[in-house]
XYZ file of C-alpha atoms in Angstrom:
785
model
C 70.972 127.372 113.978
C 68.792 127.409 117.109
C 68.723 130.898 118.460
C 69.075 129.652 121.984
C 72.846 128.919 122.552
C 72.011 127.568 126.214
C 68.954 125.587 127.022
C 67.570 122.814 129.072
C 67.197 119.364 127.270
C 65.399 117.041 129.675
C 67.574 116.756 132.859
C 70.552 118.394 131.221
C 71.793 121.722 130.245
C 73.059 122.052 126.642
C 75.512 124.805 125.600
C 76.343 125.403 122.033
C 80.061 126.186 121.576
C 82.991 126.185 119.093
C 86.308 124.543 119.999
C 89.582 126.329 119.435
C 91.873 125.810 122.307
C 92.604 122.686 124.250
C 91.398 119.926 124.219
C 90.509 120.352 120.613
C 92.759 120.311 117.485
C 94.131 123.114 115.559
C 92.051 126.331 114.920
C 89.150 124.963 112.947
C 86.391 126.106 115.383
C 84.408 122.787 115.151
C 80.777 123.249 116.381
C 79.548 121.239 119.300
C 77.007 120.884 122.260
C 78.447 120.366 125.593
C 75.922 118.884 128.132
C 76.138 119.251 131.919
C 73.861 118.089 134.675
C 72.127 120.677 136.836
C 75.153 120.914 139.068
C 77.271 121.952 136.197
C 79.192 118.780 135.922
C 80.256 117.657 132.469
C 78.007 114.612 131.012
C 78.811 114.508 127.298
C 79.623 116.264 123.982
C 78.071 116.009 120.670
C 78.884 117.578 117.315
C 76.482 120.329 116.065
C 74.965 119.245 112.796
C 74.109 122.904 112.048
C 77.664 124.212 112.068
C 78.184 125.007 108.591
C 81.979 123.749 108.417
C 82.265 120.631 110.692
C 78.544 119.764 110.279
C 78.364 117.607 113.383
C 81.641 115.866 112.884
C 84.277 115.886 115.877
C 87.853 114.732 116.230
C 88.888 112.275 118.942
C 90.328 115.207 120.914
C 87.107 116.921 121.352
C 85.418 113.436 122.047
C 87.823 113.051 124.726
C 86.732 116.242 126.415
C 85.562 114.627 129.718
C 88.969 113.019 130.327
C 90.653 116.472 129.828
C 88.474 118.467 132.047
C 88.642 115.830 134.882
C 92.287 114.822 134.470
C 94.082 114.585 137.811
C 97.125 116.097 135.946
C 95.458 119.397 135.149
C 96.910 122.645 136.603
C 94.015 123.930 138.579
C 95.420 126.828 140.504
C 98.556 129.161 140.664
C 101.743 127.721 141.949
C 105.133 128.971 142.807
C 108.507 127.433 143.757
C 112.074 128.844 144.638
C 114.302 129.635 141.722
C 116.826 127.262 143.220
C 114.403 124.498 143.098
C 113.884 124.523 139.218
C 113.484 120.841 138.147
C 112.134 119.768 141.534
C 108.589 118.972 142.244
C 108.318 121.472 145.163
C 105.335 123.459 143.914
C 103.361 125.505 146.321
C 99.813 126.445 145.879
C 99.124 130.228 145.886
C 96.363 132.685 145.278
C 95.800 134.555 142.065
C 96.595 137.701 144.053
C 99.810 136.216 145.259
C 100.733 135.090 141.716
C 100.053 138.657 140.283
C 102.126 140.089 143.191
C 104.925 137.920 142.206
C 104.758 138.456 138.455
C 104.398 142.309 138.866
C 107.315 142.413 141.425
C 109.648 140.494 139.100
C 108.666 142.293 135.944
C 109.265 145.764 137.435
C 112.444 144.734 138.897
C 113.717 143.633 135.518
C 112.274 146.801 133.988
C 114.191 148.943 136.605
C 117.462 147.000 136.545
C 117.912 145.745 132.972
C 115.087 147.221 130.640
C 111.968 145.619 129.379
C 113.725 144.339 126.314
C 115.441 141.626 128.451
C 111.995 139.871 129.011
C 111.321 137.147 126.268
C 107.963 135.727 125.690
C 107.754 132.270 123.957
C 104.409 131.927 121.881
C 102.706 128.621 121.365
C 101.290 127.403 118.107
C 97.819 127.961 116.795
C 94.466 128.775 118.288
C 93.906 131.489 120.843
C 97.547 131.892 121.897
C 98.448 133.216 118.531
C 96.190 136.156 119.074
C 96.812 136.782 122.682
C 100.454 136.079 123.194
C 102.057 139.051 121.315
C 99.804 141.514 123.442
C 101.015 139.851 126.553
C 104.583 140.753 125.589
C 103.965 144.242 124.095
C 101.049 145.543 126.064
C 101.799 143.865 129.538
C 105.569 143.264 129.698
C 106.371 146.081 127.227
C 109.084 144.063 125.532
C 109.545 143.835 121.820
C 111.011 140.335 122.171
C 108.305 137.680 121.440
C 108.067 134.935 118.810
C 107.047 131.556 118.108
C 110.325 129.986 118.690
C 110.643 127.377 116.047
C 113.855 127.938 114.157
C 113.265 130.297 111.161
C 109.611 130.919 112.611
C 108.947 127.658 110.558
C 105.168 127.476 110.923
C 102.583 129.394 109.025
C 104.412 132.731 109.366
C 106.705 132.049 106.382
C 103.633 131.301 104.239
C 101.736 134.480 105.327
C 104.892 136.627 104.680
C 105.492 135.191 101.265
C 101.778 135.562 100.365
C 101.882 139.136 101.646
C 104.973 140.056 99.626
C 103.896 138.426 96.455
C 100.151 138.878 96.521
C 99.528 141.664 98.988
C 96.879 139.548 100.445
C 96.096 137.195 103.467
C 96.876 133.552 103.635
C 95.705 131.993 100.337
C 93.329 128.969 100.880
C 91.596 126.249 98.983
C 88.096 127.447 98.086
C 85.871 124.786 99.812
C 82.815 126.983 99.937
C 83.606 127.817 103.503
C 82.051 131.340 103.183
C 78.653 130.083 102.126
C 75.815 128.849 104.364
C 74.691 126.232 101.808
C 78.285 125.528 101.146
C 79.000 123.432 97.954
C 75.323 124.085 96.800
C 75.835 127.784 96.471
C 75.209 128.765 92.757
C 78.436 130.917 92.839
C 80.697 127.933 93.770
C 82.307 125.467 91.420
C 83.968 122.253 92.432
C 87.778 122.245 91.969
C 88.923 119.802 89.264
C 92.254 119.221 90.882
C 93.523 119.864 94.323
C 97.233 119.991 94.984
C 97.878 119.027 98.503
C 101.557 120.313 98.851
C 103.245 119.299 102.047
C 100.006 119.118 103.840
C 97.875 116.271 105.400
C 94.799 117.896 106.277
C 92.783 114.951 107.561
C 95.183 114.581 110.593
C 96.092 118.251 111.018
C 93.025 120.311 110.066
C 95.717 123.043 109.579
C 95.467 126.827 110.252
C 91.683 126.728 110.319
C 90.986 124.575 107.381
C 88.604 121.600 108.205
C 90.492 118.570 106.762
C 87.397 116.394 106.116
C 86.406 118.875 103.457
C 88.923 117.183 101.258
C 86.939 113.901 101.388
C 83.611 116.084 100.794
C 85.198 117.500 97.563
C 86.547 114.025 96.530
C 83.058 112.596 96.578
C 81.964 115.597 94.374
C 84.599 114.832 91.914
C 87.805 116.631 92.775
C 90.884 114.818 92.112
C 94.187 115.051 94.024
C 97.872 115.766 93.406
C 99.659 114.936 96.522
C 103.246 116.341 97.036
C 104.620 114.392 99.936
C 107.467 112.052 100.879
C 105.075 109.791 102.416
C 102.380 107.604 101.001
C 99.531 108.955 103.128
C 95.794 107.872 102.924
C 95.149 110.763 100.636
C 98.343 110.093 98.504
C 97.062 106.610 97.931
C 93.896 107.965 96.529
C 95.599 110.594 94.384
C 95.674 110.841 90.575
C 99.330 111.963 91.065
C 101.593 111.229 93.974
C 104.807 113.252 93.816
C 106.774 111.418 96.274
C 109.828 113.712 96.617
C 113.040 113.698 98.674
C 112.230 115.945 101.661
C 113.466 119.429 101.121
C 113.381 119.401 97.408
C 109.763 121.133 96.975
C 111.229 124.095 95.234
C 112.852 121.910 92.533
C 109.386 120.287 91.879
C 107.841 123.682 91.626
C 110.396 124.936 89.256
C 109.813 121.823 87.089
C 106.181 122.156 87.095
C 106.452 125.853 85.975
C 108.844 124.673 83.262
C 106.073 122.452 81.877
C 103.142 124.869 82.155
C 105.150 127.806 80.724
C 107.275 125.773 78.216
C 104.056 124.124 76.765
C 102.052 127.164 76.669
C 99.383 125.897 79.288
C 99.039 129.134 81.135
C 96.323 131.716 81.307
C 97.494 134.430 78.906
C 94.857 136.924 79.589
C 95.130 136.658 83.320
C 98.835 136.894 83.211
C 98.805 139.940 80.796
C 96.351 141.919 83.171
C 97.338 140.803 86.570
C 100.631 138.869 86.867
C 104.040 140.697 86.846
C 107.184 138.985 85.828
C 105.935 136.131 83.699
C 108.727 136.403 81.054
C 111.461 136.622 83.640
C 109.947 133.584 85.464
C 109.806 131.883 81.996
C 113.589 132.517 81.449
C 114.413 131.390 84.909
C 112.706 127.884 84.521
C 113.681 127.278 80.761
C 116.149 124.645 81.673
C 114.327 123.232 84.903
C 112.846 120.399 83.073
C 111.198 117.427 84.983
C 114.237 115.442 83.908
C 116.404 118.028 85.828
C 114.221 117.707 88.813
C 114.187 113.905 88.825
C 117.871 113.748 89.678
C 117.342 116.100 92.608
C 114.045 115.103 93.959
C 113.859 111.300 93.113
C 110.376 111.771 91.371
C 110.006 110.280 87.863
C 110.090 113.007 85.257
C 106.652 111.813 83.765
C 104.948 112.148 87.123
C 105.930 115.723 87.557
C 104.905 116.427 83.771
C 101.708 114.773 84.189
C 100.675 116.530 87.398
C 101.582 119.868 85.898
C 99.728 119.219 82.742
C 96.531 118.027 84.617
C 96.670 120.906 86.943
C 97.049 123.559 84.245
C 94.480 122.305 81.916
C 91.550 121.574 84.237
C 90.150 124.862 85.416
C 89.380 125.542 88.191
C 91.905 123.848 90.327
C 93.502 124.730 93.530
C 96.502 124.336 95.891
C 96.807 123.887 99.549
C 100.311 124.323 101.033
C 101.406 123.179 104.381
C 103.896 123.289 107.189
C 106.430 121.146 105.110
C 106.893 124.252 102.861
C 107.936 126.344 105.908
C 110.177 123.566 107.393
C 113.105 123.787 104.986
C 115.576 126.344 104.213
C 114.315 126.853 100.616
C 110.747 127.148 101.761
C 110.284 130.760 100.832
C 111.336 129.815 97.234
C 109.176 126.676 97.241
C 106.141 128.860 98.293
C 106.967 131.532 95.458
C 106.967 128.740 93.011
C 103.729 127.300 94.347
C 101.984 130.678 94.201
C 103.417 131.340 90.728
C 101.897 128.147 89.510
C 98.542 129.079 90.755
C 98.777 132.555 89.379
C 99.783 131.866 85.977
C 96.944 129.273 85.623
C 94.484 131.975 86.708
C 93.209 130.355 89.745
C 93.437 133.275 92.215
C 90.193 134.302 93.867
C 88.018 132.380 91.408
C 85.270 129.818 92.233
C 86.854 126.613 93.100
C 90.417 128.110 93.148
C 92.367 129.872 95.784
C 90.531 132.379 98.056
C 92.155 135.538 98.885
C 91.374 138.368 101.530
C 92.957 141.315 103.230
C 96.076 140.543 105.078
C 94.506 140.935 108.548
C 91.099 141.603 110.197
C 90.078 143.129 113.421
C 91.339 140.928 116.051
C 94.342 139.854 113.930
C 95.173 143.484 113.347
C 94.804 144.310 117.142
C 97.537 141.870 118.205
C 100.011 143.908 115.928
C 98.742 147.338 117.123
C 99.659 146.372 120.714
C 103.381 147.268 119.607
C 102.462 150.792 120.263
C 102.999 150.183 124.119
C 106.555 149.331 123.430
C 108.488 152.629 123.363
C 110.681 153.486 120.383
C 113.900 153.081 122.177
C 113.028 149.779 123.452
C 111.691 148.576 120.082
C 115.014 149.373 118.460
C 116.539 146.643 120.743
C 114.338 143.816 119.372
C 116.383 140.777 118.485
C 115.383 140.524 114.797
C 118.825 139.952 113.141
C 117.987 142.722 110.710
C 121.275 142.432 108.876
C 121.038 138.627 108.476
C 117.327 138.279 107.950
C 115.710 141.660 106.763
C 112.259 140.323 106.413
C 111.946 140.106 110.145
C 111.860 144.015 109.863
C 108.291 143.476 108.461
C 106.760 141.750 111.501
C 106.631 142.633 115.226
C 108.633 139.336 116.238
C 112.158 138.477 117.374
C 114.103 136.173 115.279
C 114.160 132.909 117.311
C 117.601 131.701 116.019
C 119.198 135.084 116.823
C 117.506 134.946 120.239
C 119.309 131.866 121.202
C 122.604 133.255 120.247
C 121.896 136.323 122.355
C 120.816 134.066 125.332
C 124.103 132.177 125.192
C 126.460 134.962 124.451
C 124.633 137.808 126.386
C 125.456 140.104 123.387
C 124.135 142.837 122.854
C 122.551 142.373 126.282
C 121.415 139.444 128.596
C 117.877 138.280 128.832
C 116.626 137.964 132.465
C 113.094 136.572 132.247
C 111.285 134.046 130.043
C 107.539 133.536 129.755
C 106.007 130.469 128.119
C 102.588 131.205 126.871
C 100.782 128.136 125.797
C 103.872 126.272 124.607
C 106.018 123.258 125.778
C 109.073 123.927 123.668
C 111.866 121.655 125.031
C 109.688 118.546 124.297
C 110.145 118.106 120.550
C 107.525 120.755 119.603
C 109.462 123.697 118.331
C 113.043 124.090 119.791
C 115.811 122.713 117.515
C 118.755 121.706 119.640
C 116.694 121.887 122.802
C 119.557 121.274 125.135
C 121.041 124.506 124.120
C 117.828 126.328 124.832
C 117.329 124.555 128.098
C 120.847 125.602 129.533
C 120.383 129.107 128.132
C 116.982 129.462 130.071
C 118.162 128.135 133.244
C 120.303 131.304 133.568
C 117.259 133.572 133.569
C 116.397 135.403 136.887
C 112.747 134.509 136.739
C 110.808 132.120 134.313
C 106.818 131.874 134.305
C 104.247 130.030 132.244
C 100.597 129.659 131.764
C 99.145 126.128 130.576
C 96.625 123.491 131.308
C 99.078 120.719 132.320
C 102.310 120.374 133.962
C 104.891 119.905 131.167
C 108.609 119.171 130.990
C 109.188 122.936 130.168
C 107.290 124.114 133.283
C 108.839 121.499 135.642
C 112.302 122.064 134.454
C 112.430 125.871 133.977
C 109.732 127.871 135.763
C 109.251 129.487 139.054
C 105.540 130.455 138.561
C 102.764 128.845 136.685
C 99.247 130.061 135.977
C 96.272 127.697 135.218
C 94.626 128.071 131.764
C 91.028 126.930 131.141
C 89.956 124.713 128.176
C 87.561 126.161 125.597
C 84.676 124.425 127.345
C 85.372 126.527 130.388
C 85.436 130.095 128.946
C 83.903 132.534 126.434
C 85.856 133.515 123.440
C 85.768 134.071 119.654
C 86.913 131.600 117.136
C 88.947 133.141 114.233
C 90.216 130.662 111.845
C 93.386 131.820 109.859
C 93.928 134.433 112.720
C 92.284 137.132 110.659
C 94.236 136.458 107.410
C 91.601 134.601 105.398
C 88.788 134.073 108.021
C 85.650 132.497 106.595
C 83.678 132.585 109.795
C 83.401 133.845 113.373
C 82.205 131.451 116.035
C 81.267 131.914 119.644
C 82.928 129.956 122.398
C 80.515 129.805 125.238
C 81.486 128.599 128.658
C 79.636 125.511 129.836
C 81.822 124.315 132.683
C 82.967 126.091 135.862
C 86.789 126.615 135.223
C 87.570 126.795 138.942
C 90.567 128.929 139.385
C 91.763 128.549 135.835
C 91.367 131.466 133.512
C 91.420 131.867 129.694
C 94.283 133.357 127.804
C 92.681 136.829 127.380
C 91.534 136.967 130.794
C 95.125 136.277 132.019
C 96.324 139.101 129.601
C 93.802 141.493 131.077
C 94.523 140.746 134.802
C 98.348 140.940 134.216
C 97.825 144.109 132.000
C 95.988 145.822 134.674
C 98.860 145.502 137.045
C 101.616 146.321 134.617
C 100.174 148.749 131.927
C 96.287 149.465 132.659
C 96.295 151.933 129.865
C 96.419 149.162 127.404
C 93.557 147.127 129.081
C 90.459 149.161 129.612
C 88.063 146.326 129.483
C 86.741 144.768 132.697
C 85.663 141.255 131.324
C 86.484 139.085 128.239
C 82.940 139.858 127.071
C 83.749 143.680 126.954
C 87.004 142.925 125.085
C 85.038 140.880 122.383
C 82.307 143.528 122.136
C 84.947 146.162 121.507
C 86.870 144.145 119.016
C 83.802 142.965 117.033
C 82.303 146.577 116.889
C 85.404 147.630 115.066
C 84.005 145.913 112.011
C 80.424 144.932 112.652
C 77.272 146.737 114.103
C 76.729 143.865 116.474
C 78.500 142.385 119.503
C 79.495 139.174 121.247
C 76.088 138.368 122.714
C 74.803 138.572 119.257
C 77.498 136.185 117.998
C 76.346 133.811 120.715
C 72.934 133.729 119.447
C 74.095 133.429 115.728
C 76.570 130.664 116.692
C 78.573 131.110 113.650
C 78.839 134.265 111.479
C 80.031 133.640 108.058
C 81.692 136.663 106.363
C 80.556 138.071 103.142
C 82.651 136.958 100.304
C 83.204 138.095 96.579
C 85.335 136.514 94.034
C 87.662 138.307 91.672
C 88.086 141.155 94.237
C 91.191 142.240 92.300
C 88.813 143.464 89.548
C 86.759 145.608 92.029
C 89.477 147.336 93.984
C 88.646 145.171 97.151
C 92.183 144.066 97.816
C 93.803 147.500 97.891
C 93.485 150.179 100.575
C 93.357 152.890 97.857
C 90.282 151.106 96.214
C 92.061 150.601 92.858
C 91.758 147.411 90.881
C 94.620 144.917 91.282
C 96.671 143.514 94.233
C 98.312 145.228 97.177
C 101.790 145.040 95.841
C 104.297 147.697 94.495
C 103.342 146.717 90.959
C 99.486 146.312 91.754
C 100.028 142.776 90.353
C 100.703 139.269 91.522
C 104.491 139.292 91.500
C 105.992 135.939 90.327
C 109.085 138.000 90.081
C 109.356 140.059 93.269
C 109.883 143.771 93.089
C 110.992 144.042 96.651
C 113.245 140.899 97.362
C 116.191 142.625 95.826
C 115.933 145.171 98.635
C 116.571 142.124 101.137
C 119.432 141.030 99.108
C 117.131 137.973 97.833
C 116.768 136.694 94.358
C 113.571 138.130 92.937
C 112.751 134.716 91.234
C 112.376 131.370 92.806
C 115.403 128.981 92.828
C 116.347 125.508 94.339
C 118.961 125.336 97.066
C 120.185 122.027 98.270
C 119.461 121.480 102.078
C 122.436 122.097 104.378
C 122.460 118.375 105.473
C 121.672 116.086 102.528
C 123.229 113.233 100.453
C 124.436 115.938 97.918
C 125.569 118.952 99.960
C 127.266 116.708 102.546
C 128.300 113.523 100.923
C 130.953 112.657 103.402
C 128.281 112.974 106.163
C 125.787 110.981 104.274
C 128.341 108.018 104.123
C 127.849 107.725 107.816
C 124.297 108.942 107.999
C 122.686 107.622 104.769
C 118.980 108.229 105.443
C 116.871 111.357 104.943
C 114.972 112.074 108.115
C 111.643 113.777 107.964
C 109.710 114.693 111.096
C 106.467 116.176 112.392
C 103.630 114.147 110.682
C 100.392 114.597 112.495
C 98.024 112.015 113.901
C 94.439 112.013 114.808
C 94.832 111.932 118.688
C 97.443 114.352 119.540
C 98.496 117.936 118.780
C 102.123 118.404 118.961
C 103.306 117.508 122.692
C 99.606 117.632 123.879
C 97.238 114.831 125.093
C 99.887 112.397 126.143
C 98.202 112.100 129.382
C 94.609 111.502 128.060
C 93.999 107.768 128.584
C 91.857 107.030 125.534
C 94.047 109.135 123.109
C 97.135 107.594 124.515
C 95.625 104.190 123.975
C 95.404 104.784 120.254
C 99.041 106.116 119.891
C 100.975 104.788 122.996
C 104.350 105.217 121.507
C 106.449 107.475 119.310
C 106.992 105.706 115.999
C 109.648 105.897 113.425
C 108.506 104.627 110.004
C 111.062 102.592 108.020
C 110.643 101.087 104.642
C 110.518 97.177 104.888
C 113.598 96.678 102.655
C 115.544 99.065 104.892
C 114.229 97.410 107.890
C 115.434 94.052 106.760
C 118.812 95.170 105.831
C 119.218 96.602 109.320
C 117.613 93.635 111.163
C 114.768 95.778 112.578
C 111.402 94.380 113.151
C 107.953 96.067 113.924
C 107.937 97.261 117.444
C 111.666 97.291 117.950
C 113.307 100.198 119.757
C 115.220 102.181 117.242
C 117.794 104.836 117.875
C 117.902 107.703 115.220
C 121.231 109.447 115.434
C 123.070 112.107 113.474
C 126.079 114.428 114.582
C 123.794 116.614 116.561
C 122.182 113.965 118.732
C 119.965 110.891 119.138
C 116.586 109.794 120.111
C 114.637 106.412 120.478
C 111.233 105.499 119.026
C 109.605 102.374 118.209
C 109.727 100.960 114.604
C 106.820 100.965 112.297
C 107.474 99.118 109.155
C 105.653 100.468 106.041
C 105.881 101.079 102.425
C 104.634 104.511 103.253
C 108.262 105.922 103.016
C 111.003 105.007 100.222
C 113.985 103.185 101.233
C 116.101 106.218 101.553
C 113.755 108.037 103.913
C 112.611 107.486 107.504
C 109.851 109.364 109.183
C 109.902 110.044 112.945
C 107.046 111.440 114.970
C 107.625 114.410 117.215
C 106.217 116.012 120.524
C 106.966 112.937 122.635
C 107.444 113.026 126.486
C 106.233 110.629 129.133
C 103.692 112.083 131.826
C 103.702 108.750 133.571
C 107.553 108.848 134.226
C 109.407 110.781 136.919
C 108.855 114.481 136.452
C 111.902 115.831 138.387
C 115.056 116.763 136.609
C 117.096 115.560 135.060
C 114.388 113.158 133.608
C 111.541 115.831 133.231
C 108.979 113.224 132.240
C 111.483 111.471 129.832
C 111.492 114.491 127.621
C 115.226 113.811 126.415
C 114.499 110.153 125.385
C 112.499 110.491 122.284
C 113.321 113.988 121.514
C 113.801 114.267 117.792
C 114.548 117.851 117.769
C 117.804 116.961 119.365
C 118.870 115.997 115.554
C 117.772 119.371 114.111
C 120.250 122.206 113.879
C 119.515 125.766 114.746
C 120.170 128.669 112.356
C 119.932 126.702 109.127
C 117.535 129.176 107.768
C 116.795 130.791 104.264
C 118.075 134.212 103.212
C 114.770 135.995 104.249
C 115.137 134.446 107.736
C 112.366 131.900 107.295
C 112.430 128.218 107.075
C 114.445 125.463 108.835
C 115.176 121.926 108.177
C 112.898 120.171 110.571
C 111.927 117.811 107.871
C 115.167 117.224 105.973
C 118.305 116.222 107.758
C 120.415 113.030 107.635
C 120.582 110.189 110.126
C 121.347 106.573 110.817
C 119.179 104.250 112.550
C 119.843 101.019 114.473
C 118.093 98.731 116.927
C 118.543 99.366 120.749
C 117.231 97.850 123.971
C 114.874 100.749 125.016
C 114.185 104.451 125.264
C 117.001 105.069 127.711
C 119.437 104.750 124.766
C 118.162 108.152 123.358
C 118.522 109.845 126.916
C 120.584 112.827 127.571
C 121.192 115.306 130.533
C 121.162 118.899 129.239
C 123.471 119.946 132.219
C 126.205 117.616 130.646
C 125.563 118.785 127.067
C 128.442 120.557 125.274
C 127.831 121.785 121.835
C 130.220 120.205 119.490
C 133.162 122.575 118.640
C 132.814 121.473 115.175
C 129.736 119.857 113.454
C 131.708 118.577 110.503
C 130.923 120.292 107.280
C 130.695 124.001 106.966
C 127.249 123.940 105.763
C 126.107 122.618 109.128
C 127.362 125.619 111.088
C 125.564 128.990 111.369
C 124.368 130.348 108.218
C 122.693 128.973 104.914
C 124.451 127.626 102.072
C 124.625 130.032 99.014
C 121.714 129.591 96.570
C 123.892 128.399 93.796
C 122.239 126.143 91.115
C 122.323 122.448 91.459
C 124.371 122.335 88.295
C 127.135 124.743 89.630
C 127.157 122.811 93.081
C 127.841 119.371 91.496
C 130.107 120.539 88.460
C 132.627 118.059 87.831
C 131.011 115.265 89.753
């Protein structure tokens, strides 16, 4: 890379940077050049061809940077309004000092009158907020109550926890040579023979720090795909095997694949003997979980499952990527356990072309957990983590979101008095299930505040104070893919544009922290903070990183042989047994089965057949597209032009039977609620499945309540139940509930007013109320049918 991160190019100033926060996509850290004129005005953006991961390629969101930076809808300065004006567009511009005075006064009032535990911080998904939101809660507000408030924490967290339990390692990732400057040409590297994409669509999502186009790079080099997805995606159409399963049945697929690999003796005996604990127990568990058994449950032909399992096990090295769809189901922890077991028994862990492993967290990822020291022990004991119901939450510094909603509604064991929204727009269908319940509970708060780039339905409806956040082109920062859990590189974000009054997330943390808890915030600038963090691990600092542009961390394969995965330096894995645990040695402490199992979703054709008679389609949600990230970018003209409407994908045979044509307004309904999207007719989904997009609201509509930019019209999360989580507390059915669909005249048919919302006294079958169904076998559940 050019050693000059900032230089003149003709009449323009060129700044090298990496994208990690808005307006870019998920936390990949794509490299780019931002050009400004001599007055500092944005001119253009180009991909950086020397960036080792993105190699000059940019997504539409980064290419639309000029529209983001100059949008008239940006929040450009702090604003306040009276509590009684929530929902009204009566915002008043104030200074930062006035905003900090208000925040300090309200927080200290709550500390004194109710205790810091009565403050709740809602964390956004991905990117910088993941690192800096927990410290805002713990080291500024001194509250233990913070979380990403998707039911069951159903994004990334379940995967990392399951990996930590079973591998004692950080997030496991496909080896796509990301650690090597010469990438695929490095002599240590080997191209994966097969790649399983399990509940993951990386081209659209670029998930968790993985650069999605790398899949295409590997396909060009010979990698074949096994895609496990209810939808026939672009990658699935090019796969050697497409396991087009019924949504929510991933664990059954995993058990059947294990049945094939173990039953046909296709596993790596040497690796299993030395490094895998519980193979015999697992073999016994899956002995009767044949592909034919799974076919009845999953709707996938047995021979497709059998062929995929054989191909994966007999073509070393191969790899697996697992995605959000594993998290967004009650049975997700068991699906993840099956997935990891499959990779482990085949010997694909931490080998070239397999699955990379690392320590569970690195310097900045570790720092966000360490800020819990600023919550005193008495207050920490009051964290809403539902220990009795979901003991795994005792292992992390987060409150349990489902239990938090219950506490907000019942005010037991105490009432919450303040909410802070950190880079999140939850009432739009981004994270909240049953969003009307959340909205009504949050309206009771004494004080609500947010920090964000745009006015959102959440801010307009609920907040009394809002702070403006800068985009990555406007501030300095450090890119940390995988949030320190398997970070292949560090990248420098370098400010190219004057942010005006907006500030970065870490800058807001620091100025708030200096008001409320200065002991925790000794740094004067973001640069000082990054210097201190980097020097905990390296002998260089942020300015050196600017010059490097990207620092790729050293990487070694087979670290388990060299004592590099355990703090004691002994060979093996950082688990109680020192081995990969396909049979967990600790799950029994949580009252959980130590081996993976299949559990029918709480709302499904089989667990609730009476309900299925009225609501015959399996609804899956949340598929990504190329131009938006959850509820973001709806007000960016070029991006909205590509995807102007929310879309529900329906099989052509289903659509004909229902008299639905492409482009029709379609109401999606179940006992919990309804929403309206436009019909997209495609063979992408089977006849018994419909797929709805999420994150939709309409910035062009009236912002004041009750409309709130139309957030209740196409809000698919109104159909998702809270508290349908697994025994470990993780997972929720965002991608597997029941619905019916029918043609309507417009979006208003899906509208609702949360002020008039009354939770049903009974939601029908017991399995739809609080708590998960018991993990009985499929055979036992359906005995006698």
